[in-house]
Coordinates of C-alpha atoms and ligand atoms in Angstrom, one line a residue:
M77 CA 32.3 -97.3 20.9
K78 CA 31.7 -94.5 18.4
I79 CA 35.3 -94.3 17.3
F80 CA 35.2 -98.1 16.8
K81 CA 32.2 -97.7 14.6
I82 CA 33.9 -94.9 12.6
L83 CA 37.0 -97.0 12.1
F84 CA 34.9 -100.0 11.1
V85 CA 33.0 -97.9 8.5
A86 CA 36.3 -96.5 7.2
F87 CA 37.7 -100.0 7.0
L88 CA 34.7 -101.1 4.9
A89 CA 35.0 -98.1 2.6
I90 CA 38.7 -98.8 2.0
S91 CA 38.0 -102.5 1.4
F92 CA 35.2 -101.7 -1.1
S93 CA 37.2 -99.0 -2.9
G94 CA 40.0 -101.6 -3.0
F95 CA 37.7 -104.0 -4.9
S96 CA 36.4 -101.3 -7.2
Q97 CA 39.6 -99.6 -8.1
T98 CA 38.5 -99.4 -11.8
P99 CA 38.0 -96.2 -13.8
T100 CA 34.8 -94.4 -12.9
D101 CA 35.1 -91.6 -15.5
F102 CA 33.4 -93.4 -18.4
L103 CA 30.5 -91.5 -20.1
S104 CA 27.4 -91.5 -17.9
K105 CA 24.3 -93.6 -18.6
E106 CA 22.5 -90.3 -18.9
F107 CA 24.8 -89.4 -21.8
H108 CA 24.0 -92.6 -23.7
K109 CA 20.3 -92.2 -23.1
S110 CA 20.4 -88.6 -24.4
R111 CA 22.1 -89.9 -27.6
R112 CA 19.3 -92.5 -28.0
D113 CA 16.7 -89.9 -27.5
A114 CA 18.4 -87.6 -30.0
L115 CA 18.5 -90.4 -32.6
R116 CA 14.9 -91.3 -31.9
S117 CA 13.8 -87.7 -32.5
K118 CA 15.2 -88.1 -36.0
M119 CA 13.3 -91.3 -36.7
P120 CA 10.1 -91.1 -38.7
A121 CA 6.8 -92.5 -37.3
N122 CA 6.4 -96.2 -37.0
S123 CA 10.1 -97.0 -37.5
V124 CA 12.7 -99.1 -35.7
S125 CA 16.5 -99.0 -35.5
V126 CA 18.6 -102.1 -34.9
V127 CA 22.2 -101.8 -34.0
F128 CA 24.6 -104.7 -33.4
A129 CA 27.6 -104.8 -31.0
N130 CA 30.9 -105.9 -32.4
P131 CA 31.8 -109.6 -32.3
L132 CA 34.9 -111.1 -30.9
R133 CA 37.5 -111.7 -33.6
N134 CA 39.9 -114.6 -33.6
R135 CA 43.7 -114.0 -33.6
A136 CA 44.8 -117.6 -33.7
N137 CA 43.7 -120.9 -32.2
D138 CA 42.1 -120.1 -28.8
V139 CA 43.3 -116.6 -28.6
D140 CA 41.1 -113.7 -29.7
F141 CA 42.0 -110.1 -30.6
V142 CA 41.5 -107.7 -27.8
F143 CA 37.8 -106.8 -28.0
H144 CA 36.8 -103.3 -29.0
Q145 CA 33.2 -102.1 -29.2
D146 CA 31.6 -100.7 -32.3
P147 CA 31.6 -96.9 -31.8
N148 CA 28.0 -96.3 -32.9
F149 CA 26.8 -99.1 -30.6
Y150 CA 28.9 -97.7 -27.7
Y151 CA 27.7 -94.2 -28.3
L152 CA 24.1 -95.3 -28.0
T153 CA 24.4 -97.8 -25.1
G154 CA 27.7 -97.6 -23.2
Y155 CA 27.9 -101.4 -23.3
R156 CA 31.5 -102.6 -23.6
E157 CA 31.0 -106.3 -24.3
P158 CA 30.5 -108.2 -27.5
N159 CA 27.4 -109.9 -28.8
G160 CA 24.7 -107.4 -27.9
V161 CA 21.8 -105.8 -29.9
L162 CA 20.0 -102.5 -29.4
V163 CA 16.5 -102.2 -30.7
L164 CA 15.2 -98.6 -30.7
F165 CA 11.6 -97.8 -31.5
S166 CA 10.2 -94.4 -32.7
E167 CA 7.2 -94.7 -30.4
N168 CA 6.3 -96.6 -27.2
Q169 CA 5.5 -100.2 -27.6
T170 CA 3.5 -102.4 -25.2
D171 CA 4.4 -105.9 -24.1
E172 CA 2.0 -108.7 -23.2
N173 CA 2.0 -107.5 -19.6
G174 CA 1.0 -104.1 -20.6
Q175 CA 4.4 -102.6 -19.9
S176 CA 5.4 -99.8 -22.2
Y177 CA 9.0 -99.4 -23.6
N178 CA 10.7 -97.7 -26.5
E179 CA 14.0 -99.5 -26.5
I180 CA 15.5 -102.9 -25.7
L181 CA 19.1 -104.0 -25.1
Y182 CA 20.1 -107.6 -25.5
V183 CA 23.3 -108.5 -23.7
Q184 CA 25.6 -111.4 -23.1
K185 CA 24.2 -113.9 -20.6
R186 CA 25.9 -114.1 -17.2
D187 CA 27.9 -117.3 -17.1
A188 CA 30.1 -118.2 -14.1
R189 CA 32.5 -120.4 -16.2
A190 CA 33.0 -117.9 -19.0
E191 CA 33.4 -115.1 -16.4
Q192 CA 36.0 -117.1 -14.5
W193 CA 38.1 -117.1 -17.7
N194 CA 37.3 -113.8 -19.4
G195 CA 36.0 -111.4 -16.8
K196 CA 32.7 -110.2 -15.4
R197 CA 29.7 -109.7 -17.6
L198 CA 27.1 -107.0 -17.0
G199 CA 24.2 -109.2 -17.7
I200 CA 20.5 -108.1 -17.6
E201 CA 20.8 -106.6 -14.1
G202 CA 23.9 -104.6 -15.1
A203 CA 22.2 -103.4 -18.3
K204 CA 19.3 -102.1 -16.2
N205 CA 21.2 -100.6 -13.3
E206 CA 24.4 -99.5 -14.8
L207 CA 23.3 -98.6 -18.3
G208 CA 19.8 -97.5 -17.4
F209 CA 17.8 -99.7 -19.8
K210 CA 14.2 -100.4 -18.6
M211 CA 13.9 -103.4 -20.8
A212 CA 16.9 -105.8 -21.2
F213 CA 17.2 -109.5 -22.1
N214 CA 19.9 -112.1 -22.8
S215 CA 21.0 -112.0 -26.4
E216 CA 20.0 -115.7 -26.8
E217 CA 16.4 -114.5 -26.4
F218 CA 16.6 -112.2 -29.4
A219 CA 15.9 -115.0 -32.0
A220 CA 12.6 -115.9 -30.2
S221 CA 11.5 -112.3 -29.5
K222 CA 8.1 -111.2 -30.7
I223 CA 9.3 -108.0 -32.4
N224 CA 7.7 -108.0 -35.9
F225 CA 10.3 -106.1 -37.8
K226 CA 8.2 -106.4 -41.0
S227 CA 5.4 -104.4 -39.4
F228 CA 7.3 -101.2 -39.3
D229 CA 7.2 -98.6 -42.1
R230 CA 10.9 -98.2 -41.9
L231 CA 13.6 -100.5 -40.5
F232 CA 17.0 -98.9 -40.0
I233 CA 20.2 -100.9 -39.9
E234 CA 23.8 -100.4 -40.7
K235 CA 25.4 -102.1 -43.7
F236 CA 26.4 -105.6 -42.7
N237 CA 30.1 -106.2 -43.3
D238 CA 29.7 -109.9 -42.7
D239 CA 33.2 -110.1 -41.2
Y240 CA 32.2 -112.1 -38.1
R241 CA 32.6 -115.8 -37.7
N242 CA 30.6 -118.5 -36.0
S243 CA 32.9 -119.9 -33.3
A244 CA 30.0 -122.0 -32.0
R245 CA 31.2 -121.3 -28.5
D246 CA 27.7 -120.1 -27.7
N247 CA 24.5 -119.6 -29.7
A248 CA 24.1 -115.9 -29.3
E249 CA 27.2 -114.5 -31.0
V250 CA 26.8 -111.6 -33.4
Y251 CA 26.9 -114.2 -36.2
D252 CA 23.8 -115.9 -34.7
L253 CA 22.1 -112.6 -33.9
V254 CA 22.5 -111.2 -37.4
L255 CA 21.3 -114.5 -38.9
A256 CA 18.2 -114.4 -36.7
F257 CA 17.6 -110.8 -37.6
K258 CA 17.8 -111.4 -41.3
E259 CA 15.2 -114.1 -41.0
K260 CA 12.9 -112.1 -38.9
A261 CA 13.2 -109.0 -41.1
D262 CA 13.0 -110.8 -44.4
Y263 CA 16.3 -109.3 -45.2
N264 CA 17.3 -109.8 -48.8
P265 CA 20.1 -107.6 -50.2
K266 CA 18.4 -107.8 -53.6
N267 CA 15.5 -105.9 -52.2
F268 CA 17.3 -102.8 -51.2
L269 CA 20.0 -100.6 -52.6
S270 CA 23.5 -99.7 -51.3
P271 CA 24.0 -96.0 -51.0
M272 CA 26.3 -96.0 -54.0
K273 CA 23.7 -98.0 -56.2
K274 CA 20.9 -95.7 -55.1
Q275 CA 22.9 -92.6 -56.1
I276 CA 23.8 -94.1 -59.5
Y277 CA 20.3 -95.2 -60.3
E278 CA 19.0 -91.8 -59.3
L279 CA 21.6 -90.3 -61.6
V280 CA 20.6 -92.5 -64.5
K281 CA 17.0 -91.7 -63.9
S282 CA 17.5 -87.9 -63.8
T283 CA 20.0 -87.5 -66.6
P284 CA 18.8 -86.8 -70.1
I285 CA 19.9 -89.5 -72.6
E286 CA 22.0 -86.9 -74.5
N287 CA 24.2 -86.5 -71.4
S288 CA 24.5 -90.2 -70.6
A289 CA 28.2 -90.3 -71.6
N290 CA 28.9 -88.5 -68.3
V291 CA 26.9 -91.0 -66.4
A292 CA 28.7 -93.9 -68.1
Q293 CA 32.0 -92.3 -66.9
I294 CA 30.7 -92.0 -63.3
I295 CA 29.6 -95.6 -63.4
G296 CA 33.1 -96.6 -64.5
R297 CA 34.7 -94.7 -61.6
A298 CA 32.1 -96.1 -59.1
L299 CA 33.2 -99.6 -60.1
V300 CA 36.6 -99.0 -58.5
Y301 CA 34.9 -98.4 -55.1
D302 CA 32.2 -101.0 -55.4
P303 CA 33.2 -103.8 -57.8
S304 CA 29.9 -105.6 -57.0
L305 CA 28.2 -103.1 -59.4
K306 CA 29.5 -105.4 -62.1
N307 CA 26.8 -107.8 -61.1
D308 CA 24.1 -105.4 -62.3
E309 CA 23.7 -106.4 -65.9
D310 CA 21.4 -103.5 -66.9
L311 CA 23.8 -101.0 -65.4
M312 CA 26.8 -102.5 -67.2
K313 CA 24.9 -102.6 -70.5
F314 CA 23.9 -98.9 -70.0
K315 CA 27.5 -98.0 -69.4
D316 CA 28.6 -99.5 -72.7
A317 CA 25.5 -98.8 -74.8
T318 CA 25.9 -96.8 -77.9
S319 CA 22.4 -96.7 -79.3
N320 CA 20.0 -94.2 -77.8
D321 CA 17.1 -96.6 -78.1
L322 CA 18.9 -99.2 -76.0
K323 CA 19.9 -96.5 -73.5
K324 CA 16.3 -95.4 -73.2
E325 CA 15.1 -99.0 -72.6
L326 CA 17.8 -99.6 -70.0
K327 CA 17.2 -96.2 -68.3
Q328 CA 13.5 -97.2 -67.8
K329 CA 14.5 -100.6 -66.3
I330 CA 17.1 -99.1 -64.0
S331 CA 14.7 -96.3 -62.8
L332 CA 12.2 -99.0 -61.8
K333 CA 14.8 -100.5 -59.4
L334 CA 14.5 -97.4 -57.3
D335 CA 11.0 -98.5 -56.3
A336 CA 12.3 -101.8 -54.7
K337 CA 9.8 -103.0 -52.1
T338 CA 11.4 -103.2 -48.6
N339 CA 11.2 -101.3 -45.4
I340 CA 14.9 -101.8 -44.8
D341 CA 17.1 -98.7 -45.1
I342 CA 20.9 -99.0 -44.6
T343 CA 21.8 -95.3 -45.0
F344 CA 19.6 -93.5 -42.3
L345 CA 21.6 -94.7 -39.3
S346 CA 25.1 -94.0 -40.6
R347 CA 23.9 -90.5 -41.9
N348 CA 22.2 -89.5 -38.7
L349 CA 24.7 -90.9 -36.3
A350 CA 27.4 -89.0 -38.2
T351 CA 25.4 -85.8 -37.7
L352 CA 25.1 -86.5 -34.0
R353 CA 28.7 -87.7 -33.5
E354 CA 30.4 -84.9 -35.4
V355 CA 29.6 -82.3 -32.7
K356 CA 30.8 -83.2 -29.3
T357 CA 29.0 -82.8 -26.0
K358 CA 30.7 -81.3 -22.9
E359 CA 31.1 -84.8 -21.4
E360 CA 32.7 -86.1 -24.6
L361 CA 35.1 -83.1 -24.7
V362 CA 36.4 -83.9 -21.2
L363 CA 37.5 -87.4 -22.3
L364 CA 38.7 -86.4 -25.8
T365 CA 40.7 -83.5 -24.4
K366 CA 42.4 -85.9 -22.0
A367 CA 43.2 -88.4 -24.7
V368 CA 44.8 -85.6 -26.8
R369 CA 46.8 -84.1 -23.9
I370 CA 48.1 -87.6 -22.9
S371 CA 49.2 -88.1 -26.5
A372 CA 50.9 -84.7 -26.7
I373 CA 52.7 -85.3 -23.4
G374 CA 53.9 -88.6 -24.8
Q375 CA 55.4 -86.7 -27.8
A376 CA 57.2 -84.4 -25.5
E377 CA 58.6 -87.2 -23.4
V378 CA 59.9 -89.0 -26.5
M379 CA 61.5 -85.8 -27.7
K380 CA 63.6 -85.8 -24.5
A381 CA 64.4 -89.5 -24.7
M382 CA 65.2 -89.9 -28.4
K383 CA 68.7 -91.0 -29.3
P384 CA 70.0 -92.1 -32.7
H385 CA 70.8 -95.6 -31.4
M386 CA 67.1 -96.2 -30.5
S387 CA 64.8 -98.4 -32.6
E388 CA 61.4 -97.4 -34.0
T389 CA 59.7 -100.0 -31.7
E390 CA 61.5 -98.6 -28.6
L391 CA 60.2 -95.1 -29.4
Q392 CA 56.7 -96.5 -29.9
G393 CA 57.0 -98.2 -26.5
I394 CA 57.8 -94.9 -24.8
H395 CA 54.7 -93.1 -26.2
E396 CA 52.5 -96.1 -25.2
F397 CA 54.0 -96.3 -21.8
V398 CA 53.0 -92.7 -21.2
Y399 CA 49.5 -93.6 -22.3
K400 CA 49.3 -96.4 -19.9
K401 CA 50.8 -94.4 -17.1
Y402 CA 47.8 -92.0 -17.5
G403 CA 45.4 -95.0 -17.6
A404 CA 44.5 -94.9 -21.3
E405 CA 43.2 -98.3 -22.2
Y406 CA 44.3 -98.6 -25.8
E407 CA 46.0 -96.9 -28.7
G408 CA 43.3 -95.4 -31.0
Y409 CA 45.0 -96.9 -34.0
P410 CA 48.2 -98.8 -34.7
S411 CA 51.1 -96.6 -33.8
I412 CA 53.2 -95.1 -36.6
V413 CA 56.9 -94.5 -35.9
G414 CA 58.9 -94.2 -39.1
A415 CA 62.5 -92.9 -39.6
G416 CA 63.6 -91.4 -42.9
N417 CA 62.1 -93.2 -45.9
N418 CA 59.8 -95.1 -43.5
G419 CA 58.2 -91.8 -42.6
C420 CA 57.1 -91.5 -46.3
I421 CA 54.8 -94.5 -45.9
L422 CA 51.6 -92.8 -44.6
H423 CA 50.4 -95.6 -42.4
Y424 CA 53.7 -97.3 -41.7
I425 CA 53.0 -99.6 -38.7
E426 CA 55.8 -102.1 -38.9
N427 CA 58.1 -99.9 -36.8
S428 CA 60.9 -102.3 -37.4
K429 CA 64.0 -100.2 -38.1
T430 CA 66.5 -101.0 -35.4
K431 CA 68.3 -97.7 -35.4
V432 CA 66.8 -94.3 -36.2
G433 CA 70.2 -92.9 -36.9
N434 CA 70.4 -89.3 -38.0
E435 CA 67.1 -89.2 -39.8
L436 CA 63.8 -87.4 -39.3
V437 CA 61.4 -89.6 -37.3
L438 CA 57.7 -89.3 -38.0
M439 CA 55.6 -90.3 -35.0
D440 CA 51.8 -90.5 -35.5
L441 CA 50.2 -91.9 -32.4
G442 CA 47.0 -91.4 -30.3
A443 CA 46.0 -92.6 -26.9
E444 CA 42.4 -93.9 -26.5
Y445 CA 41.0 -92.7 -23.2
R446 CA 37.6 -94.1 -22.2
G447 CA 36.8 -94.7 -25.8
Y448 CA 37.9 -91.4 -27.2
T449 CA 41.0 -91.3 -29.4
A450 CA 43.5 -88.6 -30.1
D451 CA 45.5 -88.3 -33.4
V452 CA 48.8 -86.4 -33.0
T453 CA 51.9 -86.4 -35.2
R454 CA 55.3 -84.9 -34.6
T455 CA 58.3 -85.2 -36.9
I456 CA 61.7 -84.7 -35.2
P457 CA 65.4 -85.2 -36.0
A458 CA 66.7 -88.2 -34.2
N459 CA 70.0 -86.4 -33.3
G460 CA 68.2 -83.4 -31.9
K461 CA 69.1 -80.9 -34.7
F462 CA 67.2 -80.4 -38.0
S463 CA 69.5 -80.3 -41.0
K464 CA 69.1 -77.5 -43.5
E465 CA 67.0 -79.6 -45.9
Q466 CA 64.9 -81.1 -43.1
K467 CA 64.2 -77.7 -41.7
A468 CA 63.2 -76.3 -45.1
I469 CA 60.5 -79.0 -45.6
Y470 CA 59.5 -78.9 -42.0
N471 CA 58.9 -75.2 -42.0
L472 CA 56.8 -75.5 -45.2
V473 CA 54.5 -78.0 -43.5
F474 CA 54.4 -75.9 -40.4
K475 CA 53.5 -72.8 -42.2
G476 CA 50.6 -74.6 -44.0
Q477 CA 49.4 -75.9 -40.7
E478 CA 49.5 -72.6 -39.0
E479 CA 47.6 -70.8 -41.7
G480 CA 45.2 -73.7 -42.0
I481 CA 44.3 -73.7 -38.3
K482 CA 43.3 -70.0 -38.6
G483 CA 40.4 -71.2 -40.8
Y484 CA 38.9 -73.5 -38.0
L485 CA 36.1 -71.0 -37.4
I486 CA 32.3 -71.6 -37.0
G487 CA 30.6 -71.4 -40.4
E488 CA 33.8 -71.8 -42.5
S489 CA 34.1 -74.6 -45.0
M490 CA 35.9 -77.7 -43.7
G491 CA 37.6 -78.1 -47.0
K492 CA 39.4 -74.8 -46.8
P493 CA 42.4 -75.5 -44.5
N494 CA 43.4 -78.3 -46.9
L495 CA 43.5 -75.9 -49.8
I496 CA 45.5 -73.3 -47.8
A497 CA 48.1 -75.8 -46.7
R498 CA 48.5 -77.2 -50.3
K499 CA 48.9 -73.8 -51.8
I500 CA 51.7 -73.0 -49.3
A501 CA 53.3 -76.4 -50.0
N502 CA 53.2 -75.9 -53.7
E503 CA 54.7 -72.5 -53.6
G504 CA 57.4 -73.7 -51.3
L505 CA 58.3 -76.8 -53.2
F506 CA 58.6 -74.7 -56.3
K507 CA 60.9 -72.2 -54.6
L508 CA 63.1 -75.1 -53.4
G509 CA 63.3 -76.5 -56.9
I510 CA 61.5 -79.7 -56.0
I511 CA 58.7 -79.1 -58.5
K512 CA 59.0 -77.3 -61.8
S513 CA 56.0 -75.0 -61.4
V514 CA 53.4 -74.2 -58.7
D515 CA 50.7 -75.9 -60.7
E516 CA 52.7 -79.1 -61.3
K517 CA 50.7 -82.3 -60.3
H518 CA 53.1 -83.9 -57.8
P519 CA 53.0 -86.8 -55.4
Y520 CA 54.5 -85.0 -52.4
F521 CA 51.3 -84.0 -50.6
P522 CA 49.2 -87.1 -51.0
H523 CA 46.5 -86.7 -48.3
G524 CA 43.9 -84.3 -47.0
T525 CA 44.4 -82.4 -43.8
S526 CA 41.2 -82.5 -41.8
H527 CA 39.1 -85.2 -40.3
H528 CA 36.9 -85.5 -37.2
I529 CA 38.2 -87.4 -34.2
G530 CA 36.2 -89.0 -31.4
L531 CA 35.2 -92.6 -30.7
D532 CA 36.9 -93.3 -34.0
V533 CA 40.2 -91.9 -35.1
H534 CA 38.4 -91.1 -38.4
D535 CA 35.2 -90.1 -36.8
P536 CA 32.1 -89.9 -39.0
G537 CA 30.8 -86.5 -40.1
N538 CA 29.2 -84.7 -43.0
Y539 CA 32.1 -82.5 -43.8
G540 CA 30.2 -79.3 -44.5
N541 CA 31.1 -76.2 -42.4
F542 CA 32.8 -76.1 -39.0
E543 CA 30.5 -76.0 -36.0
E544 CA 31.1 -75.2 -32.4
N545 CA 32.5 -78.2 -30.4
M546 CA 33.8 -80.2 -33.4
V547 CA 37.3 -81.6 -32.9
V548 CA 39.1 -81.9 -36.2
T549 CA 42.7 -82.7 -37.1
M550 CA 44.9 -80.3 -39.0
E551 CA 47.6 -82.5 -40.6
P552 CA 49.5 -81.3 -43.6
G553 CA 52.3 -83.6 -44.8
I554 CA 55.1 -83.5 -47.4
Y555 CA 56.8 -86.8 -48.3
I556 CA 59.8 -87.2 -50.6
P557 CA 60.6 -90.9 -50.8
E558 CA 63.9 -92.2 -52.2
G559 CA 63.9 -92.3 -56.0
S560 CA 61.7 -89.1 -56.3
N561 CA 62.1 -86.9 -59.3
C562 CA 64.2 -84.2 -57.6
D563 CA 67.7 -83.6 -56.1
K564 CA 68.8 -86.6 -54.0
K565 CA 69.4 -84.3 -51.0
W566 CA 65.6 -84.3 -50.4
W567 CA 65.2 -88.0 -50.5
G568 CA 63.9 -89.8 -47.4
I569 CA 62.4 -86.6 -45.9
G570 CA 58.8 -87.2 -44.8
V571 CA 57.2 -84.6 -42.5
R572 CA 53.7 -84.6 -41.1
I573 CA 52.6 -82.3 -38.3
E574 CA 49.2 -83.1 -36.9
D575 CA 47.2 -81.4 -34.2
D576 CA 43.7 -81.8 -32.8
I577 CA 41.7 -78.6 -33.0
L578 CA 38.6 -77.7 -31.1
V579 CA 36.3 -75.3 -32.8
T580 CA 34.9 -72.7 -30.3
K581 CA 33.0 -69.4 -30.3
N582 CA 36.3 -67.7 -29.5
G583 CA 38.2 -69.4 -32.4
P584 CA 40.3 -72.5 -32.7
V585 CA 41.9 -74.1 -29.7
N586 CA 44.8 -76.5 -30.2
L587 CA 44.2 -79.4 -27.8
S588 CA 47.6 -80.9 -28.6
A589 CA 49.6 -77.8 -28.0
E590 CA 51.6 -79.4 -25.2
A591 CA 53.7 -81.2 -27.8
P592 CA 56.4 -78.8 -29.1
R593 CA 55.8 -77.8 -32.7
T594 CA 58.2 -75.2 -34.0
V595 CA 61.8 -76.2 -35.0
E596 CA 63.1 -74.1 -32.0
E597 CA 60.7 -75.6 -29.5
I598 CA 61.5 -79.1 -30.6
E599 CA 65.3 -78.7 -30.5
K600 CA 64.9 -77.1 -27.0
M601 CA 62.8 -80.0 -25.8
M602 CA 65.2 -82.6 -27.3
A603 CA 68.1 -81.0 -25.4
K604 CA 66.4 -81.7 -22.1
K605 CA 67.4 -84.7 -20.0
S606 CA 65.0 -87.6 -19.9
V607 CA 64.5 -90.0 -16.9
L608 CA 64.9 -92.8 -19.5
N609 CA 68.6 -91.8 -20.0
D610 CA 69.3 -93.8 -16.8
F611 CA 67.0 -96.7 -17.8
V612 CA 69.6 -99.3 -18.9
L613 CA 68.7 -102.9 -19.3
P614 CA 71.1 -105.9 -19.5
D615 CA 72.6 -106.5 -22.9
L616 CA 71.4 -109.9 -24.0
D617 CA 74.1 -110.4 -26.6
K618 CA 77.0 -110.1 -24.1
Ligands
LIG763 N1 46.7 -91.5 -37.9 C1 45.9 -91.6 -39.0 C2 45.6 -90.2 -39.5 O1 46.4 -89.3 -39.3 O2 44.6 -89.9 -40.1
LIG764 MN1 44.7 -87.9 -38.7
LIG765 MN1 47.5 -89.3 -37.5

């Protein structure tokens, strides 16, 4: 009887685990709660933050793009569906039943028909039990909620990009939620300033008239980034003004705009979430390390498998197969696989060359594992051996990377590794005769070397000094496209080496070290046999 009972329990356990064979290593609800508490502790008294989930975006006809959550929203909630809103209060609020709460999550309504087509929704119960919210409602209740956003001293939101559409499939899409919010909060973009406008107005206000030529120049440059500044007549007149009297008059008018009357602030959330997100917790580091290791192992597998007859897409597929084999749900950004001159296009994602031939192949790919994305690049010779020229450029980039990584130390400036790698590149390019002097302005090192990674491949941060548990790329690159002003033998060589470095008390730790990096290590790995050598498919042209 007892053995029967044990067998029955075992049977049930197996059946249930069979049903729930989905990943269980996502961030815990305690993690997300701790992030909300951390943000709340930065909010001033009588303030409220409102964060929107991402919408679904349409691909064509009745097919949508694969949904991906907004990273800030995910960080704060753990909710992985579209069309939600988080409302976070600085102090406890009390509802009409006397219940106290300091946060509300609005989620997609459970809907049997929609779930039959597109998968299970968490709904209110899930938001409470699985995400740990005491107070949760259906998103369609947001518009009628009693929250009086106007009554708070400060109302924090992120800048609306207005890039969602109204599919009219239901009445609580992000489109509807934002519309309802704008009405409830008396949102009028004319009443508050974008971060760029605010900075410029402050500059106009604080700069003496005799130095206003500098300000005019800065306004000119700012126009490139934010063409909407053109709509500010006073600012444009100030930029072009020649008479000091006119400048004085305009300066006064512009200074007054800094006192615009609204409680809405669109800079607080992005600034403070960047401060939180740039330093990773232990839980985040487990997932991020996994994403990076998966990506590095993908690079090593491709090194073994690469043959000159292969196409860029095929190589991309091998990396991505390794990601999926490890259960990574997405690529963190569109994969970049570029042979020869294609490797000189920094974000080349066409990956359409049908034979990589005897060229260098630049491969910049990152697995996304439970939301966290790696960013790893290797550049390798398709035929397994670096040519003399390829090796010369490769080793320059490598040396810059090695020396740069040594600067990933707590308290050091995050800008320094970039300068170190550039200096080494300039000296080397000069020695090779590619540039005429070490100070020559040249186009061969066109990007910076260091950015945070995390829930975004370009994770937000303040870019001050390195702190413990930051994870930052080190990615120098030298690119010499066809037609460059140097000996033809260098043309079509593009090299980027990118690793993901964890800053620790004991110095830098290269999380992507499993991908061979030196010329010798790469050539050795490429000489190994790949299981894919025997993976031969029918030739469709025969
Ligand atoms: N993969 C994009 C970057 O390296 O920044
Ligand atoms: Mn990068
Ligand atoms: Mn990259």
